Coordinates of C-alpha atoms and ligand atoms in Angstrom, one line a residue:
M1 CA 26.0 -49.5 198.8
S2 CA 24.9 -47.2 195.9
K3 CA 21.8 -45.1 196.0
I4 CA 18.3 -46.7 195.8
E5 CA 16.6 -45.7 192.5
L6 CA 13.4 -47.6 193.1
D7 CA 12.0 -48.8 196.4
V8 CA 9.0 -51.2 196.2
R9 CA 7.4 -51.6 199.6
N10 CA 4.8 -54.2 200.5
L11 CA 3.2 -54.0 197.0
K12 CA -0.2 -55.8 196.8
V13 CA -2.1 -56.2 193.6
S14 CA -5.4 -57.9 193.1
F15 CA -7.7 -58.7 190.1
S16 CA -11.5 -58.9 190.0
T17 CA -12.9 -61.6 187.8
P18 CA -16.4 -63.2 187.4
Q19 CA -15.1 -66.0 189.7
G20 CA -14.2 -63.4 192.4
S21 CA -11.3 -61.3 193.4
F22 CA -7.8 -62.8 193.7
S23 CA -4.4 -61.6 194.7
A24 CA -1.7 -61.5 192.0
V25 CA 1.1 -59.9 194.1
N26 CA 1.1 -60.5 197.9
G27 CA 3.1 -57.7 199.4
I28 CA 6.5 -57.9 197.8
N29 CA 9.5 -55.7 198.7
F30 CA 12.6 -54.9 196.8
Q31 CA 15.0 -52.1 196.0
L32 CA 16.7 -51.4 192.7
Y33 CA 20.1 -49.7 193.2
S34 CA 21.7 -47.1 191.0
G35 CA 23.4 -48.7 188.0
E36 CA 22.5 -52.3 188.9
T37 CA 20.5 -54.9 187.1
L38 CA 18.0 -56.8 189.2
A39 CA 16.3 -59.8 187.7
L40 CA 12.8 -60.9 188.7
V41 CA 12.7 -64.6 188.0
G42 CA 9.9 -67.2 188.2
E43 CA 7.5 -69.3 186.2
S44 CA 4.6 -67.7 184.2
G45 CA 1.9 -66.5 186.5
C46 CA 4.1 -65.7 189.5
G47 CA 3.5 -62.0 189.4
K48 CA 6.7 -60.6 187.6
T49 CA 5.0 -58.7 184.8
V50 CA 2.2 -57.5 187.1
T51 CA 4.9 -56.1 189.4
A52 CA 6.7 -54.3 186.4
L53 CA 3.4 -52.9 185.1
S54 CA 2.5 -51.7 188.6
V55 CA 5.7 -49.6 188.7
L56 CA 4.6 -47.7 185.6
R57 CA 0.9 -47.8 186.6
L58 CA 0.1 -49.5 183.4
L59 CA -2.2 -52.2 184.7
P60 CA -5.8 -52.0 183.4
E61 CA -7.9 -50.8 186.4
P62 CA -10.3 -52.6 186.6
P63 CA -9.9 -55.5 186.6
A64 CA -6.5 -54.9 188.3
K65 CA -6.3 -52.9 191.5
I66 CA -3.2 -51.9 193.5
I67 CA -4.5 -52.5 197.0
G68 CA -1.5 -51.6 199.1
G69 CA 2.1 -50.6 199.3
E70 CA 4.3 -47.9 198.0
I71 CA 6.6 -47.5 195.0
I72 CA 9.1 -44.8 195.8
Y73 CA 11.0 -43.1 193.0
S74 CA 12.8 -39.8 193.4
D75 CA 11.2 -39.2 196.9
S76 CA 7.7 -39.6 195.4
N77 CA 5.3 -42.5 195.9
L78 CA 4.3 -43.3 192.3
L79 CA 1.1 -44.8 193.5
C80 CA -0.1 -41.3 194.7
L81 CA 0.8 -39.4 191.5
S82 CA -1.9 -38.2 189.0
H83 CA -2.2 -39.7 185.5
K84 CA -0.6 -36.5 184.1
Q85 CA 2.4 -36.8 186.5
M86 CA 2.8 -40.4 185.6
R87 CA 2.8 -39.6 181.9
Q88 CA 5.8 -37.3 182.5
I89 CA 7.7 -40.1 184.3
R90 CA 6.9 -42.9 181.8
G91 CA 9.4 -43.0 179.0
K92 CA 11.4 -40.1 180.4
D93 CA 12.5 -41.4 183.8
I94 CA 11.4 -45.0 183.7
S95 CA 11.0 -46.8 180.3
M96 CA 9.9 -50.3 179.5
I97 CA 10.7 -52.8 176.8
F98 CA 7.8 -55.1 176.3
Q99 CA 7.8 -58.9 175.5
D100 CA 6.6 -58.9 171.9
P101 CA 8.0 -56.1 169.7
M102 CA 5.5 -56.9 166.9
T103 CA 2.5 -56.1 169.0
S104 CA 4.2 -53.2 170.8
L105 CA 5.1 -51.3 167.7
N106 CA 2.4 -49.5 165.7
P107 CA 2.1 -51.4 162.3
V108 CA 0.7 -48.5 160.3
L109 CA 3.4 -45.9 161.3
T110 CA 7.0 -45.9 160.1
L111 CA 9.8 -46.5 162.7
G112 CA 10.8 -42.8 162.2
E113 CA 7.3 -41.5 163.0
Q114 CA 7.1 -43.7 166.1
L115 CA 10.6 -42.7 167.4
V116 CA 10.0 -39.0 166.6
E117 CA 6.7 -39.1 168.5
T118 CA 8.3 -40.6 171.5
I119 CA 11.1 -38.1 171.6
L120 CA 8.8 -35.0 171.1
Q121 CA 6.7 -36.1 174.0
H122 CA 9.5 -35.5 176.5
K123 CA 12.1 -33.4 174.7
N124 CA 11.9 -29.8 173.6
L125 CA 13.3 -30.4 170.1
S126 CA 12.2 -29.6 166.6
K127 CA 10.9 -32.4 164.4
K128 CA 14.1 -32.2 162.3
E129 CA 16.3 -32.6 165.5
A130 CA 14.1 -35.4 166.7
L131 CA 14.5 -37.2 163.4
K132 CA 18.3 -36.8 163.7
K133 CA 18.2 -38.2 167.2
S134 CA 16.1 -41.1 166.0
S135 CA 18.7 -42.0 163.4
E136 CA 21.5 -41.8 166.1
L137 CA 19.4 -44.1 168.3
L138 CA 19.0 -46.7 165.6
G139 CA 22.8 -46.5 165.1
K140 CA 23.3 -46.9 168.8
V141 CA 21.3 -50.2 168.9
E142 CA 23.5 -51.3 166.0
L143 CA 20.9 -51.4 163.2
P144 CA 22.5 -51.1 159.8
S145 CA 21.5 -48.1 157.5
P146 CA 19.5 -46.2 160.2
E147 CA 18.4 -43.5 157.8
E148 CA 16.7 -46.2 155.6
K149 CA 15.2 -48.0 158.6
L150 CA 13.4 -44.8 159.7
K151 CA 11.3 -45.0 156.5
Q152 CA 10.4 -48.6 157.0
Y153 CA 7.4 -50.2 158.8
P154 CA 7.7 -52.8 161.6
H155 CA 6.7 -55.8 159.4
Q156 CA 9.7 -55.1 157.1
L157 CA 12.1 -55.9 159.9
S158 CA 13.1 -59.3 161.5
G159 CA 12.2 -60.1 165.1
G160 CA 15.7 -59.2 166.4
M161 CA 15.6 -55.9 164.5
R162 CA 12.2 -55.0 165.9
Q163 CA 13.5 -55.6 169.4
R164 CA 16.4 -53.3 168.7
V165 CA 13.9 -50.6 167.7
M166 CA 12.0 -51.2 170.9
I167 CA 15.3 -50.7 172.9
A168 CA 16.0 -47.5 170.9
M169 CA 12.6 -46.2 171.8
A170 CA 13.0 -47.1 175.4
L171 CA 16.3 -45.3 175.5
A172 CA 15.1 -42.2 173.5
C173 CA 14.8 -40.0 176.5
E174 CA 17.7 -41.3 178.5
P175 CA 15.7 -42.9 181.4
K176 CA 17.2 -43.6 184.8
I177 CA 15.4 -47.0 185.0
L178 CA 14.8 -49.5 182.2
I179 CA 12.3 -52.2 182.7
A180 CA 12.8 -55.1 180.3
D181 CA 10.0 -57.6 180.3
E182 CA 11.2 -60.9 178.8
P183 CA 13.1 -58.9 176.1
T184 CA 14.4 -62.0 174.3
T185 CA 11.6 -64.5 174.7
A186 CA 10.5 -64.4 171.0
L187 CA 14.1 -64.5 169.6
D188 CA 16.3 -67.4 168.6
A189 CA 19.4 -68.2 170.8
L190 CA 22.0 -66.3 168.7
I191 CA 19.9 -63.1 168.4
Q192 CA 19.0 -63.5 172.1
S193 CA 22.6 -63.3 173.2
Q194 CA 23.3 -60.3 170.9
I195 CA 20.3 -58.4 172.4
L196 CA 21.4 -59.2 175.9
E197 CA 25.0 -58.0 175.2
L198 CA 23.6 -54.9 173.6
L199 CA 21.3 -54.2 176.7
K200 CA 24.2 -54.8 179.0
N201 CA 26.5 -52.4 177.1
L202 CA 23.9 -49.7 176.7
K203 CA 23.0 -49.9 180.4
E204 CA 26.6 -49.5 181.5
E205 CA 27.2 -46.7 179.0
A206 CA 24.2 -44.7 180.2
G207 CA 24.6 -45.6 183.9
M208 CA 21.0 -46.8 184.1
S209 CA 19.4 -49.3 186.5
M210 CA 17.6 -52.2 184.9
L211 CA 14.7 -54.3 186.2
L212 CA 14.8 -57.5 184.1
I213 CA 11.8 -59.8 184.0
T214 CA 12.5 -63.3 182.9
H215 CA 11.7 -67.0 183.4
D216 CA 15.1 -67.9 182.0
L217 CA 17.9 -68.3 184.5
G218 CA 20.5 -68.5 181.7
V219 CA 19.6 -64.9 180.7
V220 CA 20.0 -63.8 184.3
T221 CA 23.5 -65.1 184.9
E222 CA 24.8 -63.1 181.9
I223 CA 23.4 -59.8 182.8
A224 CA 22.0 -59.4 186.3
E225 CA 23.9 -58.5 189.5
R226 CA 21.1 -59.6 191.8
I227 CA 18.1 -62.0 191.5
M228 CA 14.7 -62.0 193.2
V229 CA 12.9 -65.3 192.7
M230 CA 9.1 -65.0 192.8
Y231 CA 6.5 -67.7 193.3
A232 CA 2.7 -67.3 193.3
G233 CA 2.9 -63.6 193.9
D234 CA 5.5 -63.8 196.7
E235 CA 9.2 -63.1 196.8
V236 CA 10.8 -66.4 197.9
E237 CA 14.5 -65.7 197.6
T238 CA 16.7 -62.6 196.9
G239 CA 20.5 -62.4 196.6
P240 CA 23.5 -61.6 194.5
T241 CA 23.4 -63.6 191.2
Q242 CA 26.5 -65.8 191.7
D243 CA 25.7 -66.5 195.4
L244 CA 22.1 -67.4 194.7
I245 CA 23.0 -69.7 191.7
K246 CA 25.8 -71.5 193.6
N247 CA 24.0 -71.6 197.0
P248 CA 20.3 -71.5 196.6
F249 CA 18.3 -72.0 199.9
H250 CA 14.7 -72.0 198.9
P251 CA 13.4 -75.3 197.6
Y252 CA 11.8 -73.5 194.6
T253 CA 15.0 -71.8 193.7
K254 CA 16.8 -75.1 194.0
G255 CA 14.2 -76.7 191.6
L256 CA 14.6 -73.9 189.1
I257 CA 18.3 -74.2 189.1
S258 CA 18.4 -78.0 188.8
S259 CA 15.9 -77.9 185.9
R260 CA 18.3 -75.8 183.7
P261 CA 19.9 -77.6 180.8
N262 CA 23.7 -77.9 181.6
L263 CA 25.9 -78.5 178.6
D264 CA 28.9 -79.2 180.9
S265 CA 27.2 -82.0 182.7
E266 CA 28.6 -85.5 181.9
K267 CA 25.1 -86.9 182.7
I268 CA 23.3 -85.0 180.0
N269 CA 23.3 -87.8 177.5
G270 CA 20.1 -89.8 177.6
Q271 CA 18.9 -88.3 180.9
R272 CA 15.8 -86.3 181.4
L273 CA 16.1 -82.9 182.9
K274 CA 14.9 -82.6 186.5
E275 CA 11.6 -80.9 186.7
I276 CA 9.6 -79.2 189.5
E277 CA 6.6 -81.5 189.6
G278 CA 3.1 -80.0 189.4
N279 CA 2.1 -76.5 188.3
V280 CA 1.9 -73.0 189.7
P281 CA -1.5 -72.8 191.5
N282 CA -4.3 -70.7 189.9
P283 CA -4.3 -67.3 191.6
N284 CA -7.8 -67.9 192.9
Q285 CA -6.9 -71.4 194.3
R286 CA -3.7 -70.7 196.1
P287 CA -3.1 -73.2 199.0
N288 CA -2.9 -72.0 202.6
G289 CA 0.4 -71.6 204.3
C290 CA 3.4 -71.8 202.0
S291 CA 2.0 -71.6 198.4
F292 CA 4.8 -73.9 197.2
H293 CA 3.9 -76.8 199.7
P294 CA 2.0 -79.0 197.2
R295 CA 5.1 -79.1 195.0
C296 CA 7.8 -79.1 197.7
G297 CA 9.8 -82.2 198.6
W298 CA 10.7 -80.8 202.0
A299 CA 7.1 -79.8 203.0
F300 CA 6.0 -80.7 206.6
D301 CA 2.8 -80.0 208.5
E302 CA 3.6 -76.4 209.5
C303 CA 4.0 -75.5 205.8
K304 CA 0.3 -76.2 205.1
I305 CA -1.0 -73.8 207.7
K306 CA 1.6 -71.0 208.2
K307 CA 3.1 -68.7 205.6
P308 CA 6.9 -68.5 206.0
S309 CA 8.6 -65.2 206.8
S310 CA 11.8 -64.0 205.4
Q311 CA 15.2 -65.2 206.9
N312 CA 18.6 -63.7 206.4
I313 CA 21.4 -65.9 205.1
N314 CA 23.5 -62.8 205.2
Q315 CA 23.0 -59.1 204.7
N316 CA 22.4 -59.5 201.0
H317 CA 20.8 -62.9 200.7
Q318 CA 17.3 -63.7 202.1
Y319 CA 14.8 -66.5 201.6
S320 CA 11.3 -67.3 202.8
C321 CA 10.9 -70.9 204.1
H322 CA 10.2 -72.6 207.5
L323 CA 13.4 -74.6 207.2
D324 CA 16.8 -73.4 208.6
P325 CA 19.5 -73.0 206.0
G326 CA 21.5 -76.0 207.3
S327 CA 18.5 -78.4 207.0
I328 CA 17.9 -78.2 203.2
Ligands
SF4_401 FE1 8.9 -76.1 201.2 FE2 7.8 -75.6 203.6 FE3 9.9 -74.2 202.8 FE4 7.5 -73.9 201.7 S1 8.0 -73.4 203.8 S2 9.4 -74.1 200.6 S3 6.7 -76.0 201.7 S4 9.8 -76.4 203.2

């Protein structure tokens, strides 16, 4: 097994609201290995983005508060570093691509000004050298006429082009870890697949590790080596992508997989897609026991009172459910 780049141990995050305090992430654990892509998958509100923002300590505190756990990177617990130390890590060692490039780019600065600023924050280069590197980066993300693009503003680019600029910015300082939070959500299907291919190639070329946040299992199968499925702030199943897609054990993972459109299926014509009935519970109204029990077709009495612990299918594949693997 390769080296662990990022080790998240028992991470707990809560939010204070006028209605009281609630838990958004309930003590999750995962490791990101050197050179791999790990996908965090689940419906909106399951804690994926909160987890990603916690790694970079970008959650607004208050209302958010990291109330427990450790995030180990390069022998340091990121949760114990000062703001100054974290500023040195963000962008340089760990970078993030955010969901919406239009709101993440500064509308009143040219792309060149934004790229140069990012580079100069972490690299000891002259402005001229930073500008040259910016142009090279735009070429690397396959934007045509990079020199021209540096003089343009974000609104002059299409959504796909803006996302390429965000990727260039995230890669500017050659990070070891790239966090991509729903990087293709706002894009149409063709551009989505181009961006995924680009991310995959750039990751392999640079030897980075990637934490990919998505609700789209189609995205995951193209790019991730491992998947961690989250539900209501908990990790419910983790395993190698192909293993988990072909042999899911947790009822929620099974539901996610069977609700995917499948163009190969003979039954697709005239049939409704299967859905997971009900909704993700509000964070301040999570049920006792297994949070998934009101939506689970296999739920029994114990599920309503006792939270399931993690079981091993094998060394690489775990799930959290009261049922034995053979009984689902
Ligand atoms: Fe369903 Fe019970 Fe398993 Fe939860 S613990 S997923 S409710 S069977």
